Tab-separated table of C-alpha atoms in Angstrom:
chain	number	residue	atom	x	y	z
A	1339	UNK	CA	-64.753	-69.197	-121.486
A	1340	UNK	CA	-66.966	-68.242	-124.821
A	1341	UNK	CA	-66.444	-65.025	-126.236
A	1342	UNK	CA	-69.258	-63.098	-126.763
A	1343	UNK	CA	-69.927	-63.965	-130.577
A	1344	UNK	CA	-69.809	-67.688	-128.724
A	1345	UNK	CA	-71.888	-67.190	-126.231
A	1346	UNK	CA	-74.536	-65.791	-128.530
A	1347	UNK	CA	-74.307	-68.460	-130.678
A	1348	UNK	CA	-75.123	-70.678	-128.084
A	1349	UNK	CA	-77.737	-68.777	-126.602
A	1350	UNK	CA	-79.571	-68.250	-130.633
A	1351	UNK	CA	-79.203	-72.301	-131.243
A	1352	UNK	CA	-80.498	-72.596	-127.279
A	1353	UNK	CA	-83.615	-70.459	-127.788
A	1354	UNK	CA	-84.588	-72.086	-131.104
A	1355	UNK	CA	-84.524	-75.838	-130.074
A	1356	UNK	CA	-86.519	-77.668	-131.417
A	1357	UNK	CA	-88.385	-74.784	-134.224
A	1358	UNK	CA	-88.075	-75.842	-137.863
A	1359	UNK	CA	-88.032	-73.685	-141.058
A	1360	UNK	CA	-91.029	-74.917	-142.375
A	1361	UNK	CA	-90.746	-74.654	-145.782
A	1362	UNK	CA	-87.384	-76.486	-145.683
A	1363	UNK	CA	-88.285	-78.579	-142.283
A	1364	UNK	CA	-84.581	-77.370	-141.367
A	1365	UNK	CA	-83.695	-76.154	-137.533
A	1366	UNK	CA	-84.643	-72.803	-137.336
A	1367	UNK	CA	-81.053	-71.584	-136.169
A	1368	UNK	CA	-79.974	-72.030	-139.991
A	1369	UNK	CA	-80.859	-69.417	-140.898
A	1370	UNK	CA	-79.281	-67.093	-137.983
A	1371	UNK	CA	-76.182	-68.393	-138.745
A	1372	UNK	CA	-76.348	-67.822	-142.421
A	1373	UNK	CA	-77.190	-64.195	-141.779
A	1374	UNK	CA	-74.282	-63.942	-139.591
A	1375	UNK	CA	-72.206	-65.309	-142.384
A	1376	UNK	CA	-73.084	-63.140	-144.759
A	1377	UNK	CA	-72.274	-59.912	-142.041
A	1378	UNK	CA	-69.252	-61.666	-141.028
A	1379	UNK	CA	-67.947	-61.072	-144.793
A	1380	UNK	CA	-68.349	-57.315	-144.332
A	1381	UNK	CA	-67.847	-56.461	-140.690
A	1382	UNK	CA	-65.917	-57.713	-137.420
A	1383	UNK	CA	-67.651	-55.874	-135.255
A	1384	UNK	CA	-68.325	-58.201	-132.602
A	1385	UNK	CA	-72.295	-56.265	-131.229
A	1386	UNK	CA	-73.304	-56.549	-135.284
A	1387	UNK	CA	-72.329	-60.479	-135.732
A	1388	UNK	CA	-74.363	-60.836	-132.676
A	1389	UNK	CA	-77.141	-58.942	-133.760
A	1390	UNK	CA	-77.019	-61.088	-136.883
A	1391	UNK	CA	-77.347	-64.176	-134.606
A	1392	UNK	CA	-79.949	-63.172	-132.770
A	1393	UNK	CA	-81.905	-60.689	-134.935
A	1394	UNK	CA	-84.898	-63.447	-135.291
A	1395	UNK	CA	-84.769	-64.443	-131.472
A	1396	UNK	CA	-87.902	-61.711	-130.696
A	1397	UNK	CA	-90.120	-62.983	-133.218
A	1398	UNK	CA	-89.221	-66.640	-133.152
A	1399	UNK	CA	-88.609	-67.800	-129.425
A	1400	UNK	CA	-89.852	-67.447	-125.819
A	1401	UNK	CA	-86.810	-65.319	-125.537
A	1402	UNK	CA	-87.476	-61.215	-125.810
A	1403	UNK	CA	-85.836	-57.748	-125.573
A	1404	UNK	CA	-84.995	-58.024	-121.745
A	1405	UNK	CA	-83.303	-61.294	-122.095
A	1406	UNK	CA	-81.381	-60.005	-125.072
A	1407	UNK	CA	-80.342	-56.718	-123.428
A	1408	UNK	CA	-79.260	-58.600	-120.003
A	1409	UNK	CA	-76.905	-61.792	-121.768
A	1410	UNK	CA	-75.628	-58.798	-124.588
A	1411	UNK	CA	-76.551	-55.412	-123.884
A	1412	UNK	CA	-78.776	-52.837	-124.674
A	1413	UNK	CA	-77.181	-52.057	-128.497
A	1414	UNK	CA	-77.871	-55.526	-129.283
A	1415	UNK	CA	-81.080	-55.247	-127.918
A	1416	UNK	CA	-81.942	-52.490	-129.342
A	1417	UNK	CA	-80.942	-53.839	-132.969
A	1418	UNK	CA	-82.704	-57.136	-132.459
A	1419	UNK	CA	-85.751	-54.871	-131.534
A	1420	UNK	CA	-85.468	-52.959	-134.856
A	1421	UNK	CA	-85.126	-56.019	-137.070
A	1422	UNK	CA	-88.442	-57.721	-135.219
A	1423	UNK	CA	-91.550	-57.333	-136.921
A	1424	UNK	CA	-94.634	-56.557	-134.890
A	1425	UNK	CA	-96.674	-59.509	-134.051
A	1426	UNK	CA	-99.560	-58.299	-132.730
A	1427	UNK	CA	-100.612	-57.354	-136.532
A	1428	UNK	CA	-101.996	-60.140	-137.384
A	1429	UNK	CA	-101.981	-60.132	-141.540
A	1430	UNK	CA	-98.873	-61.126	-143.067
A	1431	UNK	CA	-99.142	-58.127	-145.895
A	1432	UNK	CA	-99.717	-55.605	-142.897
A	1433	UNK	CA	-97.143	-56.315	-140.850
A	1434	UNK	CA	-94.347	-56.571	-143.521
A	1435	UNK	CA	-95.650	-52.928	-144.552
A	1436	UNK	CA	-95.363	-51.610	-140.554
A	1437	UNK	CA	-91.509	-52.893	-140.560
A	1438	UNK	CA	-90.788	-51.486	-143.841
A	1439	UNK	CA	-92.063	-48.441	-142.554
A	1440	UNK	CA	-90.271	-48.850	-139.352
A	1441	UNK	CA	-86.806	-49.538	-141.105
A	1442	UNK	CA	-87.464	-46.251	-143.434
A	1443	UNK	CA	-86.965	-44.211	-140.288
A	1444	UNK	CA	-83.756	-46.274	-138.805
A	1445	UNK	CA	-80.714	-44.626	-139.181
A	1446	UNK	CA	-78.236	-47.425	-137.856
A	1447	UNK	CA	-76.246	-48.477	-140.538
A	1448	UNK	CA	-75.237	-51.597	-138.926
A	1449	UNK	CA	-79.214	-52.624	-138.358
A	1450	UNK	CA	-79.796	-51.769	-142.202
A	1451	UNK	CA	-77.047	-54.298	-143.378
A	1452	UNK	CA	-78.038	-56.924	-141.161
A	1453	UNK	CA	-81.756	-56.940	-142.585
A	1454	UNK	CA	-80.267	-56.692	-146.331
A	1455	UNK	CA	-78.357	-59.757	-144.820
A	1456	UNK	CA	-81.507	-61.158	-143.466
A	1457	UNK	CA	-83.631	-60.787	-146.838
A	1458	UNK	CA	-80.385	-62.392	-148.806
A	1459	UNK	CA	-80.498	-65.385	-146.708
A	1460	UNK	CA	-84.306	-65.893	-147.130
A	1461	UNK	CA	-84.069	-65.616	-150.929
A	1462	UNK	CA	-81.157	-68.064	-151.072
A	1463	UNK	CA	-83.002	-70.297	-148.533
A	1464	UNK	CA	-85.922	-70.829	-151.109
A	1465	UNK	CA	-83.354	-70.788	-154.561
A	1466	UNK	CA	-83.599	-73.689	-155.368
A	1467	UNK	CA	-87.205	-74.518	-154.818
A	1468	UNK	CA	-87.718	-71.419	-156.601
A	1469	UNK	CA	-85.461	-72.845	-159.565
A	1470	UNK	CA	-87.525	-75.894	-159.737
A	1471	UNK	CA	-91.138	-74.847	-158.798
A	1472	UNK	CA	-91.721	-71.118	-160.209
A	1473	UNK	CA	-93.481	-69.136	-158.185
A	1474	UNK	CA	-94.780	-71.883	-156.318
A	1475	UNK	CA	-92.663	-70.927	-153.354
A	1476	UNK	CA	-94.199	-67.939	-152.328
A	1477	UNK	CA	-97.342	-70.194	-150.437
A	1478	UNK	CA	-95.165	-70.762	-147.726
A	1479	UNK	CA	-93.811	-67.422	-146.990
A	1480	UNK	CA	-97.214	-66.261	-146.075
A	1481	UNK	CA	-97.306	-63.715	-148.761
A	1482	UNK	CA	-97.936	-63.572	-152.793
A	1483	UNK	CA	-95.476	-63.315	-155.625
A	1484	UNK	CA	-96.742	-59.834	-155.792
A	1485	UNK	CA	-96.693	-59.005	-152.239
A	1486	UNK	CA	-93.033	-61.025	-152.121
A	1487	UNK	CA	-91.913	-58.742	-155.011
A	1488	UNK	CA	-93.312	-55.401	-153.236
A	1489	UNK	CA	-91.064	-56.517	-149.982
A	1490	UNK	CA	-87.935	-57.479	-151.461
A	1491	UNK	CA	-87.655	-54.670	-153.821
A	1492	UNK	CA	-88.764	-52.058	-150.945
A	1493	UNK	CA	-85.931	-53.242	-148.715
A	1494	UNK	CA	-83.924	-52.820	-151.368
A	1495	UNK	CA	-84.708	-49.453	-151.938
A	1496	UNK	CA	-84.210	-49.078	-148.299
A	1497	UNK	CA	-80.958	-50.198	-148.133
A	1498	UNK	CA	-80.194	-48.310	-151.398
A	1499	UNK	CA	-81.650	-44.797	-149.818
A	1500	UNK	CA	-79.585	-45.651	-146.262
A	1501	UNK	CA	-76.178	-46.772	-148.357
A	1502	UNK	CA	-76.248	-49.948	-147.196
A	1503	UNK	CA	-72.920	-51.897	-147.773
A	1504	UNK	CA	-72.238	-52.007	-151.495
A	1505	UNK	CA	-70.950	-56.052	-151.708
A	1506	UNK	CA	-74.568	-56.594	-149.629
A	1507	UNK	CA	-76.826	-54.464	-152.000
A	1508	UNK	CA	-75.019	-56.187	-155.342
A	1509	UNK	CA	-75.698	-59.821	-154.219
A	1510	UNK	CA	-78.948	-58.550	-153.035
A	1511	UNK	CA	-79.796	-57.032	-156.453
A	1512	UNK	CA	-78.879	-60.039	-158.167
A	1513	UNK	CA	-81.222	-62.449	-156.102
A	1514	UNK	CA	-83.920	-60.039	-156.573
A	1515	UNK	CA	-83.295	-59.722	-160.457
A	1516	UNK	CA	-83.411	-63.210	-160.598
A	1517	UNK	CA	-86.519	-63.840	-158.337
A	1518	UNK	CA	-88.448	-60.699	-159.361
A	1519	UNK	CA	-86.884	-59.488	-163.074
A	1520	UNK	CA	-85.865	-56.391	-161.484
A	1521	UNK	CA	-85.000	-54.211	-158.841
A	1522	UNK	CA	-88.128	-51.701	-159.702
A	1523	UNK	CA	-86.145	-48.589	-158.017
A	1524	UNK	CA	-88.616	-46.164	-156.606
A	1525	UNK	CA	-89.182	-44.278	-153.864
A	1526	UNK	CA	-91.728	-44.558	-150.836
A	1527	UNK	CA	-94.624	-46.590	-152.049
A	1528	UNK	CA	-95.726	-46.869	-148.507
């Protein structure tokens, strides 16, 4: 019998059969389990890790909120719900400014620290492309350098303003230092 951190793994891997990471041409459940890696360093709590797991499953699969809330409950559901960006807003730009707005007005530690997870493993995901290729990168994120830099550093100062987990917001802070020159502290540019 799977525990539930099991059970979810199987169901995230499951649901994204078959999807690649296209600017890697990886499986797409990579990077779920890296996020859930990085929480797994800071919590044990077992509707978090599977919030990690599954907090792309919305956005990325054929799977939604009901399936989610049925297999793990409505907590996780509702977490995986708050980390899902809105897809019906079609420009990439637009919709990363709705779910920063979004995540200024969540008060759930637990979903804060698994998006400064989230944005962790996408910058390590495209280090060493980034390393070799400059800026370069950014094409296949959807976004420019500049709107890149505006994202990463507003999450940031999201998790910064909701006290995210400190070990999460240092490694964080590094990555976007080294991406981005700077963490650009300010507060609501939206």
């Amino acid at each position: 019998m799977y525990t539930k951190v099991e059970e979810a793994l199987y169901f995230m891997i499951k649901a994204n059969r078959g999807l690649k990471i296209k600017s890697d041409n990886v499986d797409r459940s990579f990077h779920p389990i890296g996020v859930y890696m990085i929480i797994r360093e800071i919590t044990d709590t077992e509707d978090v890790l599977i919030s990690a797991l599954l907090h792309d499953t919305i956005n990325y699969t054929d799977y939604g909120y009901e399936d989610i809330e049925e297999r793990f409950g409505t907590l996780v559901a509702d977490m995986v719900s708050d980390l899902s960006e809105d897809l019906s807003i079609a420009k990439w730009f637009e919709r990363k400014k709705d779910y920063i707005k979004r995540l200024k007005r969540n008060n759930d530690p637990n979903v804060i620290d698994v998006m400064i997870a989230d944005k962790i493993h996408n910058l390590l995901m495209l280090y060493d492309s980034f390393d070799k290729n400059g800026d370069k990168v950014w094409k296949n994120t959807g976004g420019s350098r500049d709107e890149n830099c505006f994202v990463f550093r507003e999450i940031y100062n999201i998790g910064k303003s909701k006290h995210a987990n400190f070990k999460l917001m240092e490694r964080y802070k590094d990555l976007i230092i080294h991406f981005f020159g700077g963490v650009d502290e300010q507060e609501d540019n939206i």
